GROMACS .gro file of N, CA and C in nm:
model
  351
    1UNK      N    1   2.671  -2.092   1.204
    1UNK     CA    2   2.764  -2.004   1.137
    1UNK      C    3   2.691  -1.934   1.022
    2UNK      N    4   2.695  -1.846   1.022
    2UNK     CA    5   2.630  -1.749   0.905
    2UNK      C    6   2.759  -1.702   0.787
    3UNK      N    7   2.840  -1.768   0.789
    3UNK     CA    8   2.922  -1.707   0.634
    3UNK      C    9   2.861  -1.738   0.554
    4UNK      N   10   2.860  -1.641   0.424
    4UNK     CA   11   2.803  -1.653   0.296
    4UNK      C   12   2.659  -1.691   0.297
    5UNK      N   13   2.566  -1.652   0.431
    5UNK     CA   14   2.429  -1.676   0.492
    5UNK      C   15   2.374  -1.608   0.384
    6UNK      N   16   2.419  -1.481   0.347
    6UNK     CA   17   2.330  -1.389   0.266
    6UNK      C   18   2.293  -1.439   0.123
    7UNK      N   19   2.407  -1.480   0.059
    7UNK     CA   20   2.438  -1.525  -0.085
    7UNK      C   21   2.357  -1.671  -0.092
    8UNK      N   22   2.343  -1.742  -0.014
    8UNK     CA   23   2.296  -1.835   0.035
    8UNK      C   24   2.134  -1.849   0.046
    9UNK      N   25   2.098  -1.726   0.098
    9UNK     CA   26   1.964  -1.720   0.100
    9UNK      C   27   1.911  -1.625  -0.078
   10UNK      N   28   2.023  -1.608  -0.140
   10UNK     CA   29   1.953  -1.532  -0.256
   10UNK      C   30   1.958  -1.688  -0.315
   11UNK      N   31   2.043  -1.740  -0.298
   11UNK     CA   32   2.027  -1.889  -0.424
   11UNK      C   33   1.904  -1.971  -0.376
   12UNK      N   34   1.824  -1.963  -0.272
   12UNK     CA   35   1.709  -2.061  -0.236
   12UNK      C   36   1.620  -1.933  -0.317
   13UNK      N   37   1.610  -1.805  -0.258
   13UNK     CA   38   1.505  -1.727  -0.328
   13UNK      C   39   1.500  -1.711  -0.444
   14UNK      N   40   1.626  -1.666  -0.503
   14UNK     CA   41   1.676  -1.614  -0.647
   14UNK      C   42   1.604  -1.498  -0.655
   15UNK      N   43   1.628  -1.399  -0.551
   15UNK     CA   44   1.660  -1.240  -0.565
   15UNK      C   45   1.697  -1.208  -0.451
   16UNK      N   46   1.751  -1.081  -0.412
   16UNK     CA   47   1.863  -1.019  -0.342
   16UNK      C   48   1.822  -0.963  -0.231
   17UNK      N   49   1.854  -0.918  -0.155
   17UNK     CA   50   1.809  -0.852  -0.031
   17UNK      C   51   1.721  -0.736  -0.040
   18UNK      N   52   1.760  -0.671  -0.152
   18UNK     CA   53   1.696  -0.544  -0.154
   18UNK      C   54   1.556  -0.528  -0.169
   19UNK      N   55   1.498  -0.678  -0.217
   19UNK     CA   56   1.386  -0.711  -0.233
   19UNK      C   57   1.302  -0.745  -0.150
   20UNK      N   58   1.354  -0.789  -0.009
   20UNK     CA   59   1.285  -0.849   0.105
   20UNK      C   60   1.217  -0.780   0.157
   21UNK      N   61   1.098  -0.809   0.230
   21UNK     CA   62   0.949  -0.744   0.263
   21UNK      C   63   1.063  -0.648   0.406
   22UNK      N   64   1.137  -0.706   0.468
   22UNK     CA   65   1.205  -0.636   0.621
   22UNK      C   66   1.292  -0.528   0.537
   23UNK      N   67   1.366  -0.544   0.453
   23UNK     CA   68   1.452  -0.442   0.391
   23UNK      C   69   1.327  -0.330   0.317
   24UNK      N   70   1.253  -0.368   0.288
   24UNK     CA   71   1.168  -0.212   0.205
   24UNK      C   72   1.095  -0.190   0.299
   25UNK      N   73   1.064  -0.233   0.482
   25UNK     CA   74   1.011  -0.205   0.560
   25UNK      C   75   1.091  -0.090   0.631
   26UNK      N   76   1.204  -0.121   0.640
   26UNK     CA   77   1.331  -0.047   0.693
   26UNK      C   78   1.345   0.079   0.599
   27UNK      N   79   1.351   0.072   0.437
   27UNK     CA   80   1.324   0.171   0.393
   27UNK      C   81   1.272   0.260   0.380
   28UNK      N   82   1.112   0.203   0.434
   28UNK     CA   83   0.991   0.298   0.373
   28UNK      C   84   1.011   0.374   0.540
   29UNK      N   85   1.047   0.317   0.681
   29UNK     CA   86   1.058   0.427   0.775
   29UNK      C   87   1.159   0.495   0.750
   30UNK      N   88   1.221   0.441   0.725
   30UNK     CA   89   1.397   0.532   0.670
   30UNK      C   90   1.338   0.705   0.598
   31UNK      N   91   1.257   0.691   0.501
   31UNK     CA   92   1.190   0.775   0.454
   31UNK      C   93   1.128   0.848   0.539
   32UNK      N   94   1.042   0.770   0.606
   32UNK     CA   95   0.960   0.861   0.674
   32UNK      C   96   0.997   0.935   0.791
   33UNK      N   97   1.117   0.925   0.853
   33UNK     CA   98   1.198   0.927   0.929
   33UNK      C   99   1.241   1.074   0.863
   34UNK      N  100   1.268   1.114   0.721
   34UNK     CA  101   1.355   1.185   0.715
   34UNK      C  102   1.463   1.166   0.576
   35UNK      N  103   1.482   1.082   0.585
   35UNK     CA  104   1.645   0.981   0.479
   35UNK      C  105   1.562   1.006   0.351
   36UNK      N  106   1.636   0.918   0.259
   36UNK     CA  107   1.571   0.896   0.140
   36UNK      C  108   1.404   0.869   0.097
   37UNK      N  109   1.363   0.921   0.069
   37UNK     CA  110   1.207   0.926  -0.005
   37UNK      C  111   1.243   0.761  -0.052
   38UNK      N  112   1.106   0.714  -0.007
   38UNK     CA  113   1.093   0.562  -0.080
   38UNK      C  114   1.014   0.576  -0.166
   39UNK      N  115   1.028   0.534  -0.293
   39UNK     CA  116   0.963   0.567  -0.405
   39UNK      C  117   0.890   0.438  -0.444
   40UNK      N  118   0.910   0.362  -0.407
   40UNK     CA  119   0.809   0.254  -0.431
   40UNK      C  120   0.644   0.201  -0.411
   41UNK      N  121   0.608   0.150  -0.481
   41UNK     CA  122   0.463   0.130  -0.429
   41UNK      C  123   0.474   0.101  -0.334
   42UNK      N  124   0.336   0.130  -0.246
   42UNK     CA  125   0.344   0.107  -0.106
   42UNK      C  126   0.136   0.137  -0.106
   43UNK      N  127   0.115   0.066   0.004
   43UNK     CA  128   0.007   0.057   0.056
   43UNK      C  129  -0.019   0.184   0.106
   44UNK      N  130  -0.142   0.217   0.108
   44UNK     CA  131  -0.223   0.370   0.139
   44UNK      C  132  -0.351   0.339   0.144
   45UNK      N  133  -0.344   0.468   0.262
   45UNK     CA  134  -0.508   0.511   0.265
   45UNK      C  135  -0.537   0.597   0.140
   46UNK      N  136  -0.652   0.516   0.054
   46UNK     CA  137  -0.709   0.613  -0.061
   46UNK      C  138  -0.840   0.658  -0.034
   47UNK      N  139  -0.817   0.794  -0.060
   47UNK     CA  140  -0.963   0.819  -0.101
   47UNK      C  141  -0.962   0.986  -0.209
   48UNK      N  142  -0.979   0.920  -0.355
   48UNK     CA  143  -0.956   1.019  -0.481
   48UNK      C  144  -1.070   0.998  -0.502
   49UNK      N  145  -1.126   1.102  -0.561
   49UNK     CA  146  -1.195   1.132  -0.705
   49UNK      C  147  -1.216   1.081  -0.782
   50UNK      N  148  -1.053   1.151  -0.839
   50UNK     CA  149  -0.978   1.144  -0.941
   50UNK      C  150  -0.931   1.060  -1.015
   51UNK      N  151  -0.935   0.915  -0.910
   51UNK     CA  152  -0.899   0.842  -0.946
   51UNK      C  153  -1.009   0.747  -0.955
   52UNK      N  154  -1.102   0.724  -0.858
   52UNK     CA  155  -1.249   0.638  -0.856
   52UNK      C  156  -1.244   0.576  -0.733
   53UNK      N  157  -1.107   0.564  -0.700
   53UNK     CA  158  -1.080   0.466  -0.569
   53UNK      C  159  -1.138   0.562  -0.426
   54UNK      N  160  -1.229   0.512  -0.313
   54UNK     CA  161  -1.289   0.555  -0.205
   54UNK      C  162  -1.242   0.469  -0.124
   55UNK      N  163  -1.192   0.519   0.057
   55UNK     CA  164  -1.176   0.505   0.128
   55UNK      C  165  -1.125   0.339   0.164
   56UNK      N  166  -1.036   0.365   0.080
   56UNK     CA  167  -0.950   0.146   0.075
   56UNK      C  168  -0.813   0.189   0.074
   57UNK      N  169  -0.784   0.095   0.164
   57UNK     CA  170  -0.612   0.075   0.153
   57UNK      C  171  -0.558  -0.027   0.038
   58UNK      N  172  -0.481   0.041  -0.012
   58UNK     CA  173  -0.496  -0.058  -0.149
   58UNK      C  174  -0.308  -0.026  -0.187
   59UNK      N  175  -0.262  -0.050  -0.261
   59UNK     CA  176  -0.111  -0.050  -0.300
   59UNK      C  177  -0.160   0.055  -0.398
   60UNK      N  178  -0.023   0.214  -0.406
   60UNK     CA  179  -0.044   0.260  -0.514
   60UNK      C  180   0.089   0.357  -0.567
   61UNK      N  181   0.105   0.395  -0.681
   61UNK     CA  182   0.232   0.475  -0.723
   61UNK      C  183   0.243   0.582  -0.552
   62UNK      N  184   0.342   0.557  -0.474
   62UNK     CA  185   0.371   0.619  -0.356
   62UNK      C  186   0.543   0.703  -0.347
   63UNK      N  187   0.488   0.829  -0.275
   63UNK     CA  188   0.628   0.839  -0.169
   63UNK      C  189   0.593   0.868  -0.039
   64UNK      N  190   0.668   0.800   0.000
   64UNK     CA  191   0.723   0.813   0.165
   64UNK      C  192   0.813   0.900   0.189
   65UNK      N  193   0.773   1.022   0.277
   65UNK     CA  194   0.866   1.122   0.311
   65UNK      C  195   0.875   1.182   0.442
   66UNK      N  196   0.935   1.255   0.503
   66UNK     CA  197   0.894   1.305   0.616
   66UNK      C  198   0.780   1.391   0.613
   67UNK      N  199   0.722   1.355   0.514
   67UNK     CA  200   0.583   1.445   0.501
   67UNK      C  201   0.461   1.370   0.541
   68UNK      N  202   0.485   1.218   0.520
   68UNK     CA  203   0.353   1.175   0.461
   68UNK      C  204   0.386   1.075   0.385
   69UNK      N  205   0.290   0.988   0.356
   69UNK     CA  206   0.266   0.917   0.226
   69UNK      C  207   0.176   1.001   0.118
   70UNK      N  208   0.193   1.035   0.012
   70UNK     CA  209   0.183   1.103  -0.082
   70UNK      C  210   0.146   0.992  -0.242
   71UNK      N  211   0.030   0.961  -0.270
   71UNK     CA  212   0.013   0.886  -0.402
   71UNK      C  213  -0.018   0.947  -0.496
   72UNK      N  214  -0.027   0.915  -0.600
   72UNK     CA  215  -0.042   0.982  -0.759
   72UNK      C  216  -0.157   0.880  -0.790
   73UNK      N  217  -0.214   0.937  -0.849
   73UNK     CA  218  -0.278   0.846  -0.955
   73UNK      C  219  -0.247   0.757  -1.072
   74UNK      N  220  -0.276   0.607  -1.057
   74UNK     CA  221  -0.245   0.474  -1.163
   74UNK      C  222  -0.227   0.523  -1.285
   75UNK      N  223  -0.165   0.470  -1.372
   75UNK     CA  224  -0.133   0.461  -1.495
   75UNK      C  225  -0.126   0.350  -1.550
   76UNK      N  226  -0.202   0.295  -1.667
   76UNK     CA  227  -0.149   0.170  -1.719
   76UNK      C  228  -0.230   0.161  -1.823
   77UNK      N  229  -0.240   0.042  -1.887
   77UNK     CA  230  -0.357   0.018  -2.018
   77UNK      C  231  -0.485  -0.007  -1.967
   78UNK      N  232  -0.571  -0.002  -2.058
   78UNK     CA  233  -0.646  -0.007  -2.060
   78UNK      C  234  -0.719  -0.134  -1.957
   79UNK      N  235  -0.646  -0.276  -2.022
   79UNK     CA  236  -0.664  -0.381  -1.956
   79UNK      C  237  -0.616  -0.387  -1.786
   80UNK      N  238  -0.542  -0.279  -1.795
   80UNK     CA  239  -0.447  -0.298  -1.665
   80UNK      C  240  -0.533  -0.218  -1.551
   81UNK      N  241  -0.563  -0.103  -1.620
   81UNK     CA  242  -0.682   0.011  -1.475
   81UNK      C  243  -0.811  -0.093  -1.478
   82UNK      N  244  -0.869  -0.182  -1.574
   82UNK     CA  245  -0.953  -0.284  -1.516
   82UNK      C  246  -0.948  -0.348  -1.417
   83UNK      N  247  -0.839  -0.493  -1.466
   83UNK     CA  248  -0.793  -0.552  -1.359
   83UNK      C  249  -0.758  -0.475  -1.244
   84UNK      N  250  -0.705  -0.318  -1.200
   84UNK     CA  251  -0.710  -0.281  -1.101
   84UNK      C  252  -0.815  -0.220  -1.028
   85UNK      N  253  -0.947  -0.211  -1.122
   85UNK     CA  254  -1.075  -0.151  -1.065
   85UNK      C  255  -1.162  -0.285  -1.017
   86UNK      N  256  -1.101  -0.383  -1.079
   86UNK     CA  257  -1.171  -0.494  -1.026
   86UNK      C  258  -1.093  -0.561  -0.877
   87UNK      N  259  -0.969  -0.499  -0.849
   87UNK     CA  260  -0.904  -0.521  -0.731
   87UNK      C  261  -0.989  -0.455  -0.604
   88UNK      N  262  -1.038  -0.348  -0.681
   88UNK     CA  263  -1.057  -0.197  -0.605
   88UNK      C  264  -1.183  -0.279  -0.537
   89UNK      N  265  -1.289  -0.321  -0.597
   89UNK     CA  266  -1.386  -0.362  -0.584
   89UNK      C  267  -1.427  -0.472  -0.455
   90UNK      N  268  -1.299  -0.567  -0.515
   90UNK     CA  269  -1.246  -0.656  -0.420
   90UNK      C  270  -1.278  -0.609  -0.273
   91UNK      N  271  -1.155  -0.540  -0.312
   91UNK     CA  272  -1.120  -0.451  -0.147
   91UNK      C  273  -1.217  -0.391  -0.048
   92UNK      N  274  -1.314  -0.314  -0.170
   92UNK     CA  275  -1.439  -0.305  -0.119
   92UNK      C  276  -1.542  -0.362  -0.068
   93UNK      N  277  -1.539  -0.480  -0.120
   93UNK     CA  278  -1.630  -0.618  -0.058
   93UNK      C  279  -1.582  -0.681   0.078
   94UNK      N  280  -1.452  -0.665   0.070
   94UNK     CA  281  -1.398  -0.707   0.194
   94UNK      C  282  -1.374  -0.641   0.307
   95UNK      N  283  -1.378  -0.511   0.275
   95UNK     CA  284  -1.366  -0.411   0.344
   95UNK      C  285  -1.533  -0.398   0.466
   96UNK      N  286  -1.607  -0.382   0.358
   96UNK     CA  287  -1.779  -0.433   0.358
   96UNK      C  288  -1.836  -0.479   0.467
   97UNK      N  289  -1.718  -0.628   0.471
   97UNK     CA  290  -1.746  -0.697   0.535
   97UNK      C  291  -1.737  -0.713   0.681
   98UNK      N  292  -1.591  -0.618   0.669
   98UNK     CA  293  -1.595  -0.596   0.810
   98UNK      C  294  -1.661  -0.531   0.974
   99UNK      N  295  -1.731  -0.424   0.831
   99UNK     CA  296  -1.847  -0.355   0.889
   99UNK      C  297  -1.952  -0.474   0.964
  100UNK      N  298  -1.966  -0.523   0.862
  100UNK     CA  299  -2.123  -0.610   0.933
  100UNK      C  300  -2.078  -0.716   1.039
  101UNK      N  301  -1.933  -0.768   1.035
  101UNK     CA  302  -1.898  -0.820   1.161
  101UNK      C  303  -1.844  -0.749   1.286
  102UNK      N  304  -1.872  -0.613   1.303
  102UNK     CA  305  -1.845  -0.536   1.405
  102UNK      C  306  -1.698  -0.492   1.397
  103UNK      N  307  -1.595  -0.512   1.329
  103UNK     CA  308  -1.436  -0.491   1.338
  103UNK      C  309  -1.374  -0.391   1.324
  104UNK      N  310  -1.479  -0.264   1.217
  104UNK     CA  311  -1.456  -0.156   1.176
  104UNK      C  312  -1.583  -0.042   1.163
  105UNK      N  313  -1.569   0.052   1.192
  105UNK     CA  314  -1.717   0.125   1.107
  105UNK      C  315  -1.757   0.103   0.998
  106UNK      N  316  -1.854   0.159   0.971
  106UNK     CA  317  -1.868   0.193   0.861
  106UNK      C  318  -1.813   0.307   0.816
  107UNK      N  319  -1.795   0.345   0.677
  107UNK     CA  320  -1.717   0.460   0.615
  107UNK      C  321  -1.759   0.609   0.705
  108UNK      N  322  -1.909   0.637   0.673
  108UNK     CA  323  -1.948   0.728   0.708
  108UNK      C  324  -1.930   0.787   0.853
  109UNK      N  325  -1.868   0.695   0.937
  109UNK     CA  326  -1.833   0.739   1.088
  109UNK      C  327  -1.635   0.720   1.091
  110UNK      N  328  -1.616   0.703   1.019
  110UNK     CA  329  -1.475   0.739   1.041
  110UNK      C  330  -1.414   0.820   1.105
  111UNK      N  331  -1.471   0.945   0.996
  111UNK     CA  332  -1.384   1.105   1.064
  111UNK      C  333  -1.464   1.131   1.182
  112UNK      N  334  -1.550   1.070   1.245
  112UNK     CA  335  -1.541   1.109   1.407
  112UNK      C  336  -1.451   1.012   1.506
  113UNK      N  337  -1.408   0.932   1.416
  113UNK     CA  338  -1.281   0.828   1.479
  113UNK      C  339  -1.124   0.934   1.450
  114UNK      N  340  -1.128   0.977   1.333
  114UNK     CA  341  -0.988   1.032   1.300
  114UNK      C  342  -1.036   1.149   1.204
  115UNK      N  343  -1.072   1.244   1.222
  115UNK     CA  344  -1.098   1.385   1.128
  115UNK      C  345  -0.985   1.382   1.025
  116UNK      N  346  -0.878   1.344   1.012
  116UNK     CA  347  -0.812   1.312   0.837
  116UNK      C  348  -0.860   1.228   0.786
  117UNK      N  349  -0.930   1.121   0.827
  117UNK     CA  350  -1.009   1.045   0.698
  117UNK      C  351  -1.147   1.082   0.609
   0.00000   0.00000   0.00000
């Protein structure tokens, strides 16, 4: 029986539906679909400048639209674009890695895999 299933599952989590990884999954196509722009961070292909970040999927200020995913560039303190350049880095090492175990190219052969990257 599922009565009061929902309310039920916020008191084991202690937050609400709107928060669940399937509900902002549903959103972010909802968006892309057309509906409401999801304005939330969301994972992306980066590759700025502008920002320092190269060719990593990384979480960033996003919308989801029937356009596209569309990011802005980070904002935060000082301490905070660290800790996120040291994420960046991360990503990069791991990313790295995949190269040398055969799973992915390397960067430089991409866009003959997909000419938008």
């Amino acid at each position: 029986m599922t009565i009061q299933g929902g309310s039920n599952i916020i008191k084991l989590r202690g937050r609400s539906s709107f928060q669940s990884p399937a509900y902002q999954a549903v959103k972010m196509i909802e968006g892309a679909m057309g509906g409401e722009p999801f304005t939330w961070p969301a994972g992306c292909y980066v590759n700025c400048d502008k920002c320092g970040f190269k060719n990593v999927m990384m979480a960033m200020p996003t919308t989801i639209d029937k356009d596209g995913v569309h990011f802005t560039a980070p904002e935060g303190t000082e301490e905070e674009m660290a800790a996120l350049k040291a994420s960046y880095e991360h990503l990069c090492k791991m990313r790295d890695e995949l190269f040398t175990l055969g799973i992915i190219p390397a960067v430089d052969e991409w866009s003959k895999m997909n000419p938008n990257l």
